[in-house]
C-alpha cells in the first residue's frame, strides 16, 4: 500500500472494493468478487489492469528485496514487487509466474520465484481470480503452484503479511497446517498484523504461527536491525569454494556451478560419538576425517591411479568407472578416494546435483580452472549423457573423472561411453580382515549387538564374510541375525503410519537416489511422528539425503530395498497404495519443462512408471490398476502412455492365442502411437517400433505394412537422437533384428531401405565397437544382405 502507480498509492482491498462499487453503483458491503463480476472488459482494463501497472515500489518492497528469500507467493496483481527487484539494492533476480504457468523447480538462491496466485497485470489476458467460484474451481483443479504451496505451508517456515486471513484459498492452504505438522527444526512461521484481535491470536495458535504486531514495513525494519549486514547469495558460498572459480566467471554462473559440484575438503572436524554412517547412511566428510570407515584396498588404488593419470607424461585414459552392486560400500569407497586425493593437495569436486547438470556451461568453467582437477560422480547413470557431453566439449587435459554406479546399470553406461577409453574397478567383496575391522570398529564405539562376538570373533567373522558390507553392518548391530529376521523385528516395532512413510521414502530412493522432499512426504502421510522417525533409534529410521538439501531417504538403503521386495512378495495391494501415494504427490512438480531439465521429481517419475524394471516387477497383478488410477493425473505425459503400451505388449506376448491377446496387441500399438502424438521423442518412437515389429509376426496384420511403419519410426528415433547428440543403441538393435526377420520371412526391402540400414550398420559398428550384442547383430545383417546381393 506504500507503493504507487504514478498517480496514487495502491489501494487496500477495502478501498479497491469501495471504488469499484461506486463505479458500478453497487453496495460497497458486497464482496469484491461479486462487484468485480459486474465490470465490462474495458472497465477491467482501465480500473484494474492500468491502475495496478507500471508501479513504483514503496519502502516496504524496497526493504523486502534486500533480504534473501526462498520463494514468494502473492495474492496481489500489481507489478510493484517486480519493480523493487530491478533496483540496485535487491539481493536476487525475480522470476515472475502466473498461477496457471507450469511449475518450475527451485533454482539457485540468486533467483526468487514470485507466483501471482490471483493473476498478474503483466498478463491480463490470463484473467484475474477475484470470485469465490474461481477460487474453488482453480483449487479443485490440479493446479501445480497451488498444490506445491499447500505442501510447503504444511511444514515449512513462512511469513504471511498484508492479508486479512479471510481469502478462501488461504484458508485452503492453512487448513493443511497445524502446530503438529509445522517443523520445529527450522525457523518459525510468522503472521504480521498491525491490529490483531482474539480471532487473529486464535488463528496463530491453530496454525502454529508467531504473531508480529506491526505493519510489514515495521517487520522488515525489525529484521534489518537484527541482521543489518546481509550477504549476497554468492557471499554465502564458502570462501574455499569461491577460490576455485577462475576470474572472469560471473557470480550467477559460479552459483550454478557450485550448486552442482561440492569442493571436497582437504580436512574436516572429527566427530565424537556415533554417526548415522554406522547405521547405513553414506559417510559425511567428517565421518571420513574421523576414520569411521574401514580401509578398503579399492579406495587407495583409485586415489593412487588418479594421481598417476594426472601427471603430464601420462597417456592413460582420464575416465575411471567403479562398477559394484547395492550395499557393497561403493559410495563409501568413492568418497574415501575423493577425500584422500583432497588431502594430497588435489582439487577435487564431488557432483552433488540432484537435477540435470548443464554440460556446456560446466565444461566452460572446468576449462578455465588452471590446476589439475578430479571430478567424482556417484550414481553416474543419472547424469551419463551430461558428462559424456562435458568430456567431449573439454579442452582441459589434466582432469580425471571417476564415475560410479550399480552393476545392473553398467550396460547402459558402456553404451553412453562408447568410443571413450576408460578403466573399470569392480571388486568390493568382503575379506576376513575387513570383517575383523568392522567388528572391532563397532566394539570400539559400543555398538556391538552380540557380546559373544568379542570372545569368539573368528566364528562371527565367518557369519558375515559372504555378505555385502551394508548387510554385514546391519547384522553386527542386530545380534548377527539373518537379514530377513532383522527386517521382521523392525517392522514389528513400527506403526502403520511409520511403515507407510518409510515405504514411500524407500520406493522414492529405489527410483531416484535423492529420495523424496520433506514437504512432499509430510503431505503424503502427515508429519505426526516424522520428527521421531528422522532419528537413528527409530525402528524404521529416515535421514536427510544431504544436510544441504530437503530430501529424505531411508537411513539404510540396503534394508529399505529388501523391505520393498518383501512387501512385493507379501502384500502387493498395500504396495499399490504406496505407488499411488508417491505418484500423486509428485505429480504437480512434473511437466514437460521439468522433464527436459531432469529435475528430481521428473527423474523419480521416469523410473517410478517404468513398466519393465519397476512397476511390473514389484506390483505384478496390480500393475494395470496402478496405471489406470494414475491416468487422470499423468495422461499428459508421453512416458506414461509408453509404459501402458509396454504393459499391453507383455499381456499379448505371455499368450498370444488366449482370448484378449489380439486386443492387447492392438491396444499396445494404439497407446504407443498416442505417446508419439503427445511428444515426438526417441523413447516413444522406439517403443512404437518395437510393438510394430511384434505385429509383423501376428495374425491379422500385414507384415509389409508393420515393417514399413516400424522402419520409419525407428529411423526417426535414430535421427532425433543424433540431432540431440545422443547415442541410444536400442533403436539400432530393434531395426537390425526386425529387418533380418522381415527379410527371412519373405519380405522385400527397397534399395533405399537397404542402403539406409547398411549406413546405420557402419555407424553402429564404429560407435559401439566394444559392445558384443550390437556387433553380433551387425554381423547378422551383413550376412543376410550379403547373401541377398550374391
GROMACS .gro file of C-alpha atoms in nm, residues 77-251:
model
  175
   77UNK     CA    1  -0.198  -0.849  -0.907
   78UNK     CA    2   0.027  -0.538  -0.924
   79UNK     CA    3   0.386  -0.529  -1.052
   80UNK     CA    4   0.538  -0.329  -0.765
   81UNK     CA    5   0.738  -0.621  -0.627
   82UNK     CA    6   0.891  -0.691  -0.969
   83UNK     CA    7   0.987  -0.322  -0.989
   84UNK     CA    8   1.156  -0.340  -0.647
   85UNK     CA    9   1.376  -0.627  -0.766
   86UNK     CA   10   1.501  -0.421  -1.060
   87UNK     CA   11   1.664  -0.177  -0.816
   88UNK     CA   12   2.035  -0.200  -0.735
   89UNK     CA   13   1.971  -0.286  -0.368
   90UNK     CA   14   1.787  -0.610  -0.446
   91UNK     CA   15   1.973  -0.925  -0.341
   92UNK     CA   16   1.807  -1.150  -0.602
   93UNK     CA   17   1.662  -1.153  -0.952
   94UNK     CA   18   1.289  -1.213  -0.960
   95UNK     CA   19   1.123  -1.481  -1.175
   96UNK     CA   20   0.755  -1.398  -1.208
   97UNK     CA   21   0.491  -1.669  -1.263
   98UNK     CA   22   0.116  -1.664  -1.305
   99UNK     CA   23  -0.099  -1.918  -1.120
  100UNK     CA   24  -0.160  -2.113  -1.442
  101UNK     CA   25   0.205  -2.130  -1.550
  102UNK     CA   26   0.386  -2.463  -1.544
  103UNK     CA   27   0.565  -2.544  -1.221
  104UNK     CA   28   0.941  -2.490  -1.229
  105UNK     CA   29   1.183  -2.633  -0.979
  106UNK     CA   30   1.380  -2.411  -0.741
  107UNK     CA   31   1.700  -2.276  -0.890
  108UNK     CA   32   1.999  -2.115  -0.722
  109UNK     CA   33   1.949  -1.855  -0.450
  110UNK     CA   34   2.026  -1.565  -0.685
  111UNK     CA   35   1.675  -1.614  -0.832
  112UNK     CA   36   1.348  -1.563  -0.643
  113UNK     CA   37   1.031  -1.720  -0.787
  114UNK     CA   38   0.726  -1.497  -0.733
  115UNK     CA   39   0.393  -1.666  -0.802
  116UNK     CA   40   0.084  -1.447  -0.858
  117UNK     CA   41  -0.196  -1.669  -0.729
  118UNK     CA   42  -0.477  -1.432  -0.834
  119UNK     CA   43  -0.343  -1.309  -1.168
  120UNK     CA   44  -0.091  -1.054  -1.286
  121UNK     CA   45  -0.129  -0.719  -1.466
  122UNK     CA   46   0.161  -0.806  -1.697
  123UNK     CA   47  -0.050  -1.096  -1.831
  124UNK     CA   48  -0.407  -0.958  -1.822
  125UNK     CA   49  -0.533  -1.198  -2.091
  126UNK     CA   50  -0.489  -1.481  -1.841
  127UNK     CA   51  -0.757  -1.317  -1.626
  128UNK     CA   52  -0.785  -1.232  -1.256
  129UNK     CA   53  -0.911  -1.454  -0.977
  130UNK     CA   54  -1.146  -1.248  -0.764
  131UNK     CA   55  -1.458  -1.460  -0.739
  132UNK     CA   56  -1.510  -1.730  -0.481
  133UNK     CA   57  -1.623  -1.961  -0.760
  134UNK     CA   58  -1.294  -1.904  -0.942
  135UNK     CA   59  -1.102  -1.975  -0.621
  136UNK     CA   60  -1.281  -2.305  -0.575
  137UNK     CA   61  -1.258  -2.409  -0.940
  138UNK     CA   62  -0.882  -2.349  -0.954
  139UNK     CA   63  -0.823  -2.514  -0.616
  140UNK     CA   64  -1.014  -2.827  -0.720
  141UNK     CA   65  -0.822  -2.844  -1.048
  142UNK     CA   66  -0.477  -2.999  -1.024
  143UNK     CA   67  -0.304  -2.662  -1.020
  144UNK     CA   68   0.069  -2.720  -0.968
  145UNK     CA   69   0.161  -2.396  -0.790
  146UNK     CA   70  -0.132  -2.420  -0.551
  147UNK     CA   71  -0.060  -2.788  -0.481
  148UNK     CA   72   0.305  -2.710  -0.413
  149UNK     CA   73   0.213  -2.417  -0.187
  150UNK     CA   74  -0.017  -2.645   0.013
  151UNK     CA   75   0.275  -2.886   0.057
  152UNK     CA   76   0.513  -2.610   0.165
  153UNK     CA   77   0.274  -2.448   0.411
  154UNK     CA   78   0.210  -2.780   0.581
  155UNK     CA   79   0.560  -2.796   0.727
  156UNK     CA   80   0.800  -2.526   0.602
  157UNK     CA   81   0.856  -2.188   0.771
  158UNK     CA   82   0.692  -1.888   0.603
  159UNK     CA   83   0.587  -1.530   0.666
  160UNK     CA   84   0.235  -1.410   0.585
  161UNK     CA   85   0.186  -1.033   0.565
  162UNK     CA   86  -0.072  -0.793   0.419
  163UNK     CA   87  -0.357  -1.040   0.444
  164UNK     CA   88  -0.679  -1.021   0.642
  165UNK     CA   89  -0.665  -1.402   0.650
  166UNK     CA   90  -1.018  -1.420   0.506
  167UNK     CA   91  -0.930  -1.535   0.150
  168UNK     CA   92  -1.095  -1.868   0.083
  169UNK     CA   93  -0.784  -2.012  -0.082
  170UNK     CA   94  -0.561  -1.903   0.207
  171UNK     CA   95  -0.798  -2.095   0.432
  172UNK     CA   96  -0.744  -2.393   0.199
  173UNK     CA   97  -0.365  -2.370   0.231
  174UNK     CA   98  -0.364  -2.313   0.604
  175UNK     CA   99  -0.610  -2.598   0.661
  176UNK     CA  100  -0.315  -2.829   0.586
  177UNK     CA  101  -0.109  -2.679   0.867
  178UNK     CA  102  -0.133  -2.736   1.243
  179UNK     CA  103   0.119  -2.697   1.526
  180UNK     CA  104   0.181  -3.073   1.483
  181UNK     CA  105   0.262  -3.057   1.112
  182UNK     CA  106   0.485  -2.748   1.149
  183UNK     CA  107   0.856  -2.822   1.167
  184UNK     CA  108   1.032  -2.718   1.486
  185UNK     CA  109   1.381  -2.787   1.348
  186UNK     CA  110   1.355  -2.481   1.124
  187UNK     CA  111   1.282  -2.116   1.182
  188UNK     CA  112   0.933  -2.015   1.296
  189UNK     CA  113   0.643  -1.918   1.074
  190UNK     CA  114   0.521  -1.564   1.135
  191UNK     CA  115   0.195  -1.372   1.094
  192UNK     CA  116   0.247  -0.997   1.052
  193UNK     CA  117  -0.060  -0.799   1.163
  194UNK     CA  118  -0.074  -0.437   1.287
  195UNK     CA  119  -0.419  -0.465   1.450
  196UNK     CA  120  -0.457  -0.814   1.598
  197UNK     CA  121  -0.763  -0.927   1.788
  198UNK     CA  122  -0.863  -1.250   1.958
  199UNK     CA  123  -0.951  -1.409   1.623
  200UNK     CA  124  -0.601  -1.326   1.497
  201UNK     CA  125  -0.442  -1.482   1.803
  202UNK     CA  126  -0.663  -1.790   1.773
  203UNK     CA  127  -0.563  -1.832   1.405
  204UNK     CA  128  -0.197  -1.811   1.502
  205UNK     CA  129  -0.239  -2.070   1.773
  206UNK     CA  130  -0.436  -2.300   1.544
  207UNK     CA  131  -0.176  -2.291   1.267
  208UNK     CA  132   0.144  -2.271   1.472
  209UNK     CA  133   0.232  -1.910   1.381
  210UNK     CA  134   0.420  -1.649   1.578
  211UNK     CA  135   0.242  -1.312   1.585
  212UNK     CA  136   0.438  -0.996   1.499
  213UNK     CA  137   0.230  -0.692   1.595
  214UNK     CA  138   0.307  -0.425   1.336
  215UNK     CA  139   0.298  -0.345   0.967
  216UNK     CA  140   0.500  -0.532   0.707
  217UNK     CA  141   0.741  -0.235   0.689
  218UNK     CA  142   0.792  -0.247   1.067
  219UNK     CA  143   0.855  -0.621   1.045
  220UNK     CA  144   1.126  -0.581   0.780
  221UNK     CA  145   1.276  -0.288   0.973
  222UNK     CA  146   1.297  -0.513   1.278
  223UNK     CA  147   1.466  -0.785   1.073
  224UNK     CA  148   1.704  -0.524   0.931
  225UNK     CA  149   1.801  -0.416   1.284
  226UNK     CA  150   1.872  -0.778   1.383
  227UNK     CA  151   2.083  -0.852   1.073
  228UNK     CA  152   2.199  -0.522   0.923
  229UNK     CA  153   2.488  -0.655   0.711
  230UNK     CA  154   2.333  -0.926   0.496
  231UNK     CA  155   2.537  -1.130   0.247
  232UNK     CA  156   2.452  -1.176  -0.117
  233UNK     CA  157   2.373  -1.530  -0.238
  234UNK     CA  158   2.727  -1.557  -0.374
  235UNK     CA  159   2.878  -1.450  -0.041
  236UNK     CA  160   2.702  -1.744   0.125
  237UNK     CA  161   2.932  -1.980  -0.066
  238UNK     CA  162   3.230  -2.095   0.147
  239UNK     CA  163   3.542  -1.892   0.073
  240UNK     CA  164   3.740  -2.200  -0.028
  241UNK     CA  165   3.481  -2.283  -0.294
  242UNK     CA  166   3.484  -1.925  -0.419
  243UNK     CA  167   3.861  -1.954  -0.473
  244UNK     CA  168   3.801  -2.246  -0.709
  245UNK     CA  169   3.613  -2.024  -0.955
  246UNK     CA  170   3.854  -1.864  -1.203
  247UNK     CA  171   3.850  -1.490  -1.279
  248UNK     CA  172   3.607  -1.387  -1.547
  249UNK     CA  173   3.327  -1.619  -1.439
  250UNK     CA  174   3.019  -1.422  -1.334
  251UNK     CA  175   2.855  -1.474  -0.996
   0.00000   0.00000   0.00000
